[in-house]
Each structure stands twice: as C-alpha cells, then as structure tokens.
GROMACS .gro file of C-alpha atoms in nm:
model
  356
    1UNK     CA    1  -4.111   2.121  -5.863
    2UNK     CA    2  -4.171   1.747  -5.755
    3UNK     CA    3  -4.287   1.695  -5.402
    4UNK     CA    4  -3.952   1.545  -5.309
    5UNK     CA    5  -3.758   1.865  -5.425
    6UNK     CA    6  -4.007   2.088  -5.239
    7UNK     CA    7  -3.959   1.874  -4.927
    8UNK     CA    8  -3.567   1.905  -4.957
    9UNK     CA    9  -3.597   2.286  -4.991
   10UNK     CA   10  -3.817   2.320  -4.681
   11UNK     CA   11  -3.574   2.100  -4.486
   12UNK     CA   12  -3.293   2.335  -4.609
   13UNK     CA   13  -3.504   2.623  -4.476
   14UNK     CA   14  -3.513   2.472  -4.130
   15UNK     CA   15  -3.131   2.421  -4.144
   16UNK     CA   16  -3.068   2.775  -4.235
   17UNK     CA   17  -3.306   2.913  -3.975
   18UNK     CA   18  -3.140   2.703  -3.710
   19UNK     CA   19  -2.805   2.839  -3.819
   20UNK     CA   20  -2.927   3.207  -3.812
   21UNK     CA   21  -3.144   3.172  -3.507
   22UNK     CA   22  -2.950   3.457  -3.331
   23UNK     CA   23  -3.035   3.713  -3.585
   24UNK     CA   24  -3.411   3.619  -3.533
   25UNK     CA   25  -3.366   3.644  -3.152
   26UNK     CA   26  -3.217   3.986  -3.172
   27UNK     CA   27  -3.493   4.117  -3.398
   28UNK     CA   28  -3.766   3.960  -3.187
   29UNK     CA   29  -3.625   4.158  -2.889
   30UNK     CA   30  -3.566   4.486  -3.067
   31UNK     CA   31  -3.899   4.494  -3.265
   32UNK     CA   32  -4.152   4.311  -3.027
   33UNK     CA   33  -3.995   4.354  -2.680
   34UNK     CA   34  -3.975   3.970  -2.651
   35UNK     CA   35  -3.802   3.825  -2.350
   36UNK     CA   36  -3.492   3.652  -2.452
   37UNK     CA   37  -3.626   3.314  -2.322
   38UNK     CA   38  -3.924   3.352  -2.535
   39UNK     CA   39  -3.719   3.419  -2.849
   40UNK     CA   40  -3.518   3.100  -2.792
   41UNK     CA   41  -3.844   2.905  -2.777
   42UNK     CA   42  -3.993   3.075  -3.082
   43UNK     CA   43  -3.690   3.027  -3.317
   44UNK     CA   44  -3.650   2.662  -3.199
   45UNK     CA   45  -4.016   2.601  -3.260
   46UNK     CA   46  -4.027   2.758  -3.591
   47UNK     CA   47  -3.745   2.521  -3.722
   48UNK     CA   48  -3.988   2.242  -3.648
   49UNK     CA   49  -4.264   2.417  -3.849
   50UNK     CA   50  -4.056   2.400  -4.163
   51UNK     CA   51  -3.956   2.036  -4.100
   52UNK     CA   52  -4.321   1.947  -4.050
   53UNK     CA   53  -4.402   2.130  -4.373
   54UNK     CA   54  -4.130   1.934  -4.545
   55UNK     CA   55  -4.311   1.606  -4.445
   56UNK     CA   56  -4.637   1.748  -4.571
   57UNK     CA   57  -4.503   1.768  -4.922
   58UNK     CA   58  -4.541   1.375  -4.919
   59UNK     CA   59  -4.899   1.387  -4.790
   60UNK     CA   60  -5.066   1.532  -5.096
   61UNK     CA   61  -5.250   1.223  -5.197
   62UNK     CA   62  -5.563   1.174  -5.402
   63UNK     CA   63  -5.845   0.933  -5.389
   64UNK     CA   64  -6.033   0.685  -5.609
   65UNK     CA   65  -6.407   0.716  -5.558
   66UNK     CA   66  -6.662   0.431  -5.573
   67UNK     CA   67  -6.867   0.428  -5.892
   68UNK     CA   68  -7.215   0.310  -5.980
   69UNK     CA   69  -7.123   0.272  -6.347
   70UNK     CA   70  -6.785   0.103  -6.350
   71UNK     CA   71  -6.606   0.427  -6.438
   72UNK     CA   72  -6.271   0.531  -6.286
   73UNK     CA   73  -6.340   0.835  -6.067
   74UNK     CA   74  -6.024   1.015  -5.942
   75UNK     CA   75  -5.986   1.300  -5.685
   76UNK     CA   76  -5.671   1.493  -5.777
   77UNK     CA   77  -5.525   1.746  -5.550
   78UNK     CA   78  -5.378   2.055  -5.702
   79UNK     CA   79  -5.223   2.382  -5.548
   80UNK     CA   80  -5.458   2.671  -5.512
   81UNK     CA   81  -5.203   2.911  -5.679
   82UNK     CA   82  -5.141   3.210  -5.470
   83UNK     CA   83  -5.206   3.224  -5.089
   84UNK     CA   84  -5.175   3.549  -4.894
   85UNK     CA   85  -5.068   3.547  -4.532
   86UNK     CA   86  -5.142   3.829  -4.296
   87UNK     CA   87  -4.948   3.761  -3.958
   88UNK     CA   88  -4.943   3.937  -3.624
   89UNK     CA   89  -4.659   4.088  -3.412
   90UNK     CA   90  -4.675   3.883  -3.098
   91UNK     CA   91  -4.502   3.568  -3.228
   92UNK     CA   92  -4.415   3.702  -3.578
   93UNK     CA   93  -4.187   3.420  -3.672
   94UNK     CA   94  -4.388   3.131  -3.563
   95UNK     CA   95  -4.715   3.282  -3.677
   96UNK     CA   96  -4.582   3.388  -4.030
   97UNK     CA   97  -4.415   3.053  -4.073
   98UNK     CA   98  -4.715   2.862  -3.959
   99UNK     CA   99  -4.936   3.057  -4.200
  100UNK     CA  100  -4.741   2.968  -4.516
  101UNK     CA  101  -4.499   2.687  -4.464
  102UNK     CA  102  -4.745   2.401  -4.554
  103UNK     CA  103  -4.910   2.609  -4.829
  104UNK     CA  104  -4.561   2.644  -4.982
  105UNK     CA  105  -4.488   2.273  -4.936
  106UNK     CA  106  -4.786   2.167  -5.138
  107UNK     CA  107  -4.689   2.396  -5.433
  108UNK     CA  108  -4.848   2.729  -5.380
  109UNK     CA  109  -4.683   3.077  -5.422
  110UNK     CA  110  -4.703   3.298  -5.108
  111UNK     CA  111  -4.740   3.663  -5.057
  112UNK     CA  112  -4.674   3.747  -4.676
  113UNK     CA  113  -4.774   4.066  -4.515
  114UNK     CA  114  -4.605   4.085  -4.171
  115UNK     CA  115  -4.730   4.316  -3.899
  116UNK     CA  116  -4.602   4.665  -3.927
  117UNK     CA  117  -4.471   4.636  -3.568
  118UNK     CA  118  -4.243   4.343  -3.667
  119UNK     CA  119  -4.168   4.355  -4.041
  120UNK     CA  120  -3.817   4.221  -3.990
  121UNK     CA  121  -3.863   3.920  -3.764
  122UNK     CA  122  -4.207   3.846  -3.921
  123UNK     CA  123  -4.118   3.889  -4.275
  124UNK     CA  124  -3.799   4.032  -4.419
  125UNK     CA  125  -3.556   3.802  -4.237
  126UNK     CA  126  -3.776   3.509  -4.332
  127UNK     CA  127  -3.745   3.610  -4.685
  128UNK     CA  128  -3.358   3.602  -4.660
  129UNK     CA  129  -3.367   3.263  -4.508
  130UNK     CA  130  -3.581   3.119  -4.797
  131UNK     CA  131  -3.373   3.287  -5.047
  132UNK     CA  132  -3.048   3.136  -4.894
  133UNK     CA  133  -3.215   2.787  -4.881
  134UNK     CA  134  -3.284   2.817  -5.257
  135UNK     CA  135  -3.663   2.871  -5.278
  136UNK     CA  136  -3.713   2.976  -5.652
  137UNK     CA  137  -3.744   3.347  -5.712
  138UNK     CA  138  -4.095   3.479  -5.703
  139UNK     CA  139  -4.258   3.184  -5.523
  140UNK     CA  140  -4.223   3.358  -5.174
  141UNK     CA  141  -4.286   3.728  -5.160
  142UNK     CA  142  -4.307   3.983  -4.870
  143UNK     CA  143  -4.499   4.302  -4.866
  144UNK     CA  144  -4.454   4.553  -4.595
  145UNK     CA  145  -4.654   4.872  -4.519
  146UNK     CA  146  -4.711   5.138  -4.270
  147UNK     CA  147  -4.990   5.137  -4.021
  148UNK     CA  148  -5.173   5.402  -4.246
  149UNK     CA  149  -5.178   5.164  -4.549
  150UNK     CA  150  -5.272   4.839  -4.366
  151UNK     CA  151  -5.637   4.859  -4.486
  152UNK     CA  152  -5.546   4.918  -4.846
  153UNK     CA  153  -5.279   4.650  -4.857
  154UNK     CA  154  -5.506   4.408  -4.665
  155UNK     CA  155  -5.782   4.453  -4.914
  156UNK     CA  156  -5.547   4.382  -5.203
  157UNK     CA  157  -5.416   4.070  -5.044
  158UNK     CA  158  -5.788   3.945  -5.018
  159UNK     CA  159  -5.949   4.081  -5.348
  160UNK     CA  160  -5.665   4.026  -5.595
  161UNK     CA  161  -5.800   3.783  -5.841
  162UNK     CA  162  -5.473   3.573  -5.839
  163UNK     CA  163  -5.521   3.513  -5.451
  164UNK     CA  164  -5.711   3.196  -5.397
  165UNK     CA  165  -5.662   3.147  -5.023
  166UNK     CA  166  -5.605   3.368  -4.717
  167UNK     CA  167  -5.445   3.292  -4.384
  168UNK     CA  168  -5.498   3.549  -4.121
  169UNK     CA  169  -5.391   3.560  -3.747
  170UNK     CA  170  -5.493   3.862  -3.539
  171UNK     CA  171  -5.775   4.039  -3.374
  172UNK     CA  172  -6.136   3.923  -3.379
  173UNK     CA  173  -6.259   4.264  -3.533
  174UNK     CA  174  -6.019   4.255  -3.824
  175UNK     CA  175  -6.061   3.879  -3.867
  176UNK     CA  176  -6.439   3.926  -3.907
  177UNK     CA  177  -6.366   4.165  -4.188
  178UNK     CA  178  -6.114   3.938  -4.366
  179UNK     CA  179  -6.360   3.638  -4.354
  180UNK     CA  180  -6.648   3.841  -4.472
  181UNK     CA  181  -6.445   3.970  -4.775
  182UNK     CA  182  -6.310   3.628  -4.842
  183UNK     CA  183  -6.651   3.463  -4.814
  184UNK     CA  184  -6.798   3.721  -5.047
  185UNK     CA  185  -6.542   3.622  -5.313
  186UNK     CA  186  -6.585   3.255  -5.251
  187UNK     CA  187  -6.229   3.215  -5.151
  188UNK     CA  188  -6.075   2.988  -4.890
  189UNK     CA  189  -5.988   3.159  -4.563
  190UNK     CA  190  -5.837   3.047  -4.242
  191UNK     CA  191  -5.848   3.268  -3.945
  192UNK     CA  192  -5.716   3.242  -3.583
  193UNK     CA  193  -5.858   3.523  -3.372
  194UNK     CA  194  -5.877   3.657  -3.018
  195UNK     CA  195  -5.929   3.491  -2.680
  196UNK     CA  196  -6.050   3.548  -2.338
  197UNK     CA  197  -5.926   3.230  -2.205
  198UNK     CA  198  -6.016   3.080  -1.870
  199UNK     CA  199  -5.817   2.871  -1.628
  200UNK     CA  200  -6.039   2.678  -1.399
  201UNK     CA  201  -5.894   2.563  -1.070
  202UNK     CA  202  -6.110   2.304  -0.895
  203UNK     CA  203  -6.110   2.212  -0.525
  204UNK     CA  204  -5.904   1.891  -0.573
  205UNK     CA  205  -5.629   2.078  -0.777
  206UNK     CA  206  -5.260   2.037  -0.717
  207UNK     CA  207  -5.223   2.409  -0.594
  208UNK     CA  208  -4.848   2.437  -0.669
  209UNK     CA  209  -4.912   2.316  -1.027
  210UNK     CA  210  -5.217   2.544  -1.062
  211UNK     CA  211  -5.007   2.850  -0.941
  212UNK     CA  212  -4.733   2.771  -1.184
  213UNK     CA  213  -4.972   2.717  -1.466
  214UNK     CA  214  -5.161   3.038  -1.387
  215UNK     CA  215  -4.826   3.237  -1.369
  216UNK     CA  216  -4.691   3.120  -1.690
  217UNK     CA  217  -5.036   3.131  -1.875
  218UNK     CA  218  -5.105   3.495  -1.758
  219UNK     CA  219  -4.761   3.657  -1.782
  220UNK     CA  220  -4.561   3.471  -2.069
  221UNK     CA  221  -4.471   3.757  -2.333
  222UNK     CA  222  -4.657   4.006  -2.103
  223UNK     CA  223  -4.983   3.814  -2.162
  224UNK     CA  224  -4.955   3.929  -2.520
  225UNK     CA  225  -5.086   3.590  -2.663
  226UNK     CA  226  -5.423   3.492  -2.803
  227UNK     CA  227  -5.419   3.183  -2.575
  228UNK     CA  228  -5.297   3.354  -2.261
  229UNK     CA  229  -5.485   3.305  -1.939
  230UNK     CA  230  -5.715   3.615  -1.917
  231UNK     CA  231  -5.946   3.482  -1.637
  232UNK     CA  232  -5.855   3.271  -1.341
  233UNK     CA  233  -6.165   3.082  -1.190
  234UNK     CA  234  -6.104   2.926  -0.857
  235UNK     CA  235  -6.312   2.703  -0.637
  236UNK     CA  236  -6.373   2.878  -0.299
  237UNK     CA  237  -6.248   2.584  -0.109
  238UNK     CA  238  -5.895   2.638  -0.226
  239UNK     CA  239  -5.917   3.013  -0.325
  240UNK     CA  240  -5.731   3.159  -0.021
  241UNK     CA  241  -5.433   2.933  -0.063
  242UNK     CA  242  -5.419   2.975  -0.438
  243UNK     CA  243  -5.441   3.337  -0.443
  244UNK     CA  244  -5.177   3.372  -0.164
  245UNK     CA  245  -4.931   3.158  -0.354
  246UNK     CA  246  -5.021   3.312  -0.694
  247UNK     CA  247  -4.946   3.663  -0.566
  248UNK     CA  248  -4.624   3.555  -0.414
  249UNK     CA  249  -4.527   3.387  -0.740
  250UNK     CA  250  -4.625   3.693  -0.938
  251UNK     CA  251  -4.414   3.928  -0.717
  252UNK     CA  252  -4.100   3.722  -0.803
  253UNK     CA  253  -4.130   3.814  -1.181
  254UNK     CA  254  -3.878   4.089  -1.276
  255UNK     CA  255  -3.969   4.374  -1.511
  256UNK     CA  256  -3.693   4.520  -1.732
  257UNK     CA  257  -3.471   4.485  -2.041
  258UNK     CA  258  -3.599   4.168  -2.192
  259UNK     CA  259  -3.250   4.098  -2.349
  260UNK     CA  260  -3.146   3.999  -1.983
  261UNK     CA  261  -3.263   3.655  -1.899
  262UNK     CA  262  -3.373   3.752  -1.544
  263UNK     CA  263  -3.631   4.006  -1.681
  264UNK     CA  264  -3.895   3.784  -1.805
  265UNK     CA  265  -4.150   4.079  -1.810
  266UNK     CA  266  -4.058   4.311  -2.093
  267UNK     CA  267  -4.249   4.612  -2.260
  268UNK     CA  268  -4.592   4.627  -2.403
  269UNK     CA  269  -4.583   4.648  -2.780
  270UNK     CA  270  -4.701   5.005  -2.807
  271UNK     CA  271  -4.868   5.294  -2.623
  272UNK     CA  272  -5.219   5.211  -2.772
  273UNK     CA  273  -5.202   4.864  -2.627
  274UNK     CA  274  -5.071   4.995  -2.285
  275UNK     CA  275  -5.365   5.249  -2.267
  276UNK     CA  276  -5.613   4.963  -2.319
  277UNK     CA  277  -5.460   4.760  -2.046
  278UNK     CA  278  -5.455   5.057  -1.809
  279UNK     CA  279  -5.812   5.152  -1.904
  280UNK     CA  280  -5.940   4.799  -1.818
  281UNK     CA  281  -5.766   4.783  -1.485
  282UNK     CA  282  -5.900   5.134  -1.394
  283UNK     CA  283  -6.242   5.030  -1.479
  284UNK     CA  284  -6.220   4.719  -1.266
  285UNK     CA  285  -6.085   4.909  -0.972
  286UNK     CA  286  -6.351   5.177  -1.002
  287UNK     CA  287  -6.615   4.895  -0.983
  288UNK     CA  288  -6.468   4.740  -0.670
  289UNK     CA  289  -6.172   4.516  -0.784
  290UNK     CA  290  -5.881   4.483  -0.552
  291UNK     CA  291  -5.517   4.518  -0.673
  292UNK     CA  292  -5.308   4.241  -0.483
  293UNK     CA  293  -4.983   4.326  -0.670
  294UNK     CA  294  -4.881   4.518  -0.972
  295UNK     CA  295  -5.121   4.768  -1.136
  296UNK     CA  296  -4.854   5.028  -1.226
  297UNK     CA  297  -4.652   5.095  -1.523
  298UNK     CA  298  -4.338   5.290  -1.619
  299UNK     CA  299  -4.322   5.384  -1.971
  300UNK     CA  300  -4.428   5.081  -2.174
  301UNK     CA  301  -4.337   4.843  -1.896
  302UNK     CA  302  -4.658   4.725  -1.715
  303UNK     CA  303  -4.614   4.537  -1.382
  304UNK     CA  304  -4.754   4.186  -1.375
  305UNK     CA  305  -5.088   4.235  -1.194
  306UNK     CA  306  -5.328   4.022  -1.008
  307UNK     CA  307  -5.688   4.146  -0.919
  308UNK     CA  308  -5.952   4.001  -0.694
  309UNK     CA  309  -6.306   4.104  -0.613
  310UNK     CA  310  -6.372   4.104  -0.991
  311UNK     CA  311  -6.722   4.078  -1.112
  312UNK     CA  312  -6.869   3.978  -1.448
  313UNK     CA  313  -6.975   4.328  -1.548
  314UNK     CA  314  -6.609   4.451  -1.551
  315UNK     CA  315  -6.432   4.501  -1.889
  316UNK     CA  316  -6.138   4.293  -1.758
  317UNK     CA  317  -6.377   4.000  -1.745
  318UNK     CA  318  -6.536   4.065  -2.100
  319UNK     CA  319  -6.284   4.211  -2.326
  320UNK     CA  320  -5.961   4.074  -2.451
  321UNK     CA  321  -5.678   4.234  -2.245
  322UNK     CA  322  -5.354   4.117  -2.418
  323UNK     CA  323  -5.160   4.240  -2.119
  324UNK     CA  324  -4.993   4.108  -1.794
  325UNK     CA  325  -5.327   4.122  -1.582
  326UNK     CA  326  -5.481   3.827  -1.409
  327UNK     CA  327  -5.834   3.864  -1.270
  328UNK     CA  328  -5.912   3.602  -1.013
  329UNK     CA  329  -6.287   3.515  -0.955
  330UNK     CA  330  -6.401   3.272  -0.687
  331UNK     CA  331  -6.695   3.017  -0.742
  332UNK     CA  332  -6.870   2.770  -0.539
  333UNK     CA  333  -6.906   2.470  -0.775
  334UNK     CA  334  -6.798   2.309  -1.101
  335UNK     CA  335  -7.114   2.423  -1.256
  336UNK     CA  336  -7.060   2.783  -1.160
  337UNK     CA  337  -6.702   2.771  -1.295
  338UNK     CA  338  -6.827   2.641  -1.629
  339UNK     CA  339  -7.100   2.910  -1.632
  340UNK     CA  340  -6.834   3.187  -1.574
  341UNK     CA  341  -6.598   3.041  -1.836
  342UNK     CA  342  -6.869   3.025  -2.095
  343UNK     CA  343  -6.976   3.381  -2.033
  344UNK     CA  344  -6.765   3.518  -2.319
  345UNK     CA  345  -6.788   3.575  -2.686
  346UNK     CA  346  -6.447   3.422  -2.727
  347UNK     CA  347  -6.385   3.054  -2.752
  348UNK     CA  348  -6.019   2.996  -2.840
  349UNK     CA  349  -5.882   2.783  -2.544
  350UNK     CA  350  -5.930   2.698  -2.190
  351UNK     CA  351  -5.764   2.513  -1.902
  352UNK     CA  352  -5.886   2.295  -1.618
  353UNK     CA  353  -5.666   2.201  -1.323
  354UNK     CA  354  -5.804   1.900  -1.147
  355UNK     CA  355  -5.692   1.556  -1.016
  356UNK     CA  356  -6.019   1.403  -1.155
   0.00000   0.00000   0.00000
C-alpha cells in the first residue's frame, strides 16, 4: 500500500482502540493483575503509539549521496519483509504495540507472540482491533503458546528464513539468547531488557518530591516494570527525614482487588515471581536488613516493602526484583552515590533528585 494509505489505516487503529479501551482495561486487570488506574494509562498511551506510527509512514525518505564521478547515487529504503515481535506481560498492550506499530507503518508484515501470561491483552484483542480497522488479511499475525512451548516457538520466530527483524522485550537472560541467535543469522534485532534502576536523592533535594518519586517509581504496578526504582540511594544529611516520610507514604498504599481504584497494589503475576521476591527479602533480612514496613504477603498479594540497613552483598541490591520492594541505602557523598548506582550489571535507567 502507499504510505498515505498505511498512515490512514494506523490512524483508524488508534480510533478503534480508543473506542474499545474498556475491553483492554478489563483484560489487563484479569490477566495481568493491573491496577485499574494503570490500565487507563496503558490504553490511553497506546492510542498515541499508533498515531505516532501513522506519522512515521511519511518519514521513510531516501538520500542522494555525493559522487566522485558525476553518477547519481541513491539510497532507497525498503521494508525488511517480516518482523517478529516477542512481548512481555507487564505492559502487554503498550509493549506489543510499540514493538510492531512503526514496523507495520513502514510496510512490513508482523508476527506477534504475546506473553503466555497475557495472550488476550497483549495479542488477540490487538488482532481484533487491527482487523476492525481494516489492516489487510495476513499482514498482522498473532501466535500464542503455552509456557512449555515458548522455547520452540521463540526459536521459530528468530530462525525462520522469512523473518528479517526481531523485536524482543523481556528478561536479560532470554534477551541475550535472542540477540545471540539473531546475530548468528545476521538479522536485525532490537532488545529491551531488565533493570536494577537507582534513584539518587542528594542532600539538596526537595524531600516531598523525592518521596513521591520514590513511591511511584518503586510501587507502580507492584514494581513489575523494567524501569521501576529498585535501589534508593540517599545522602546521609537527609536520610532520616526521607526514610520517615517514605515509610509513611508507603503505608498509605492499599493492597487488594485492583479493579477498585483505591487499591493501587494488586497481585504479583504468578507464584514463581512471588517466590523470587520473597527469597530476596529473606536473604536481605538474614544478612541484617531491617524491614520498616511490609515484608509480608497473602496469596499473590505482596505488601509494599521498605528495607534499610541494606548492604551491597545482598541479592536485593544486585538482582532484578520485579516486585514492590524498595531497599534504601545511605551514602556520604555524590561520588559514593554514583559508585553504588554503577555497581550493577544493569543499565536501563536511573533518577537523580537534586536542585542543582
């Protein structure tokens, strides 16, 4: 199709998604345990993803290169062909959409494999939206599978000769395998992986702002976001005030049925993930960490938790947690704060609260 028609279709996708947002919101709660406020953000944001993709259809421009010999040298951009997209469960609508929308806009066919935890919100409902919007048959495809078949299906999505590009969002361990396989086949690959993101609060910080940032960053969607705050690094000059207010703020967060707006802390995605969170907290406590609030769970509902007296040798300070746990470590200088923040194999994002 010409670029203008692709742009029109993607604008139509955005319109249909906006009209059917409630269906996605229900699926995001039911499948992923998303708080209803988070689902409203996710659906609204995703509408914008498709509008941005529609605009991208107009940006596929070539170049005329300089020539030593008076020849006309052109760079022409063409679609890769087939792009496979492997998306995660935590923000399934946003991260599936972001994975394929622009690739679709510039003329590729898509094969999407949503997470086995969220196949409806991350895949099947999206297919319905695109079909209703008029995307031609066969251009957008969804493959679902059980946890037992993820490896086999994932390999096919990378190694199939028709596939020329792969978009993967998920864990670092799996992402390394995806990138290695794609590299061995000389295929384009885009990966967004895990994080152990640090929030640095310096001695000149606006403490109210810092507390609010730490609360939102640590506990939004139960901390199940690759860019969640997983380490809070606070200058000793403001540590007592920050910790007291942070704990008080955290205690206000209600745990329960995420369909109710008051309950901003919903369930952890599954038992395996809950066990990982609990094991990290237990390891920290065994090594001397102090639980200032939270630390307990009922079923899959893990209380928002603040830890102090944490040290660099604890798993909670090294490994990705992906849960509602905020370890707070105190430092004496900016240099020490940077030192602690950089002591991680992860490098996705970081925050600094300072007036300077």
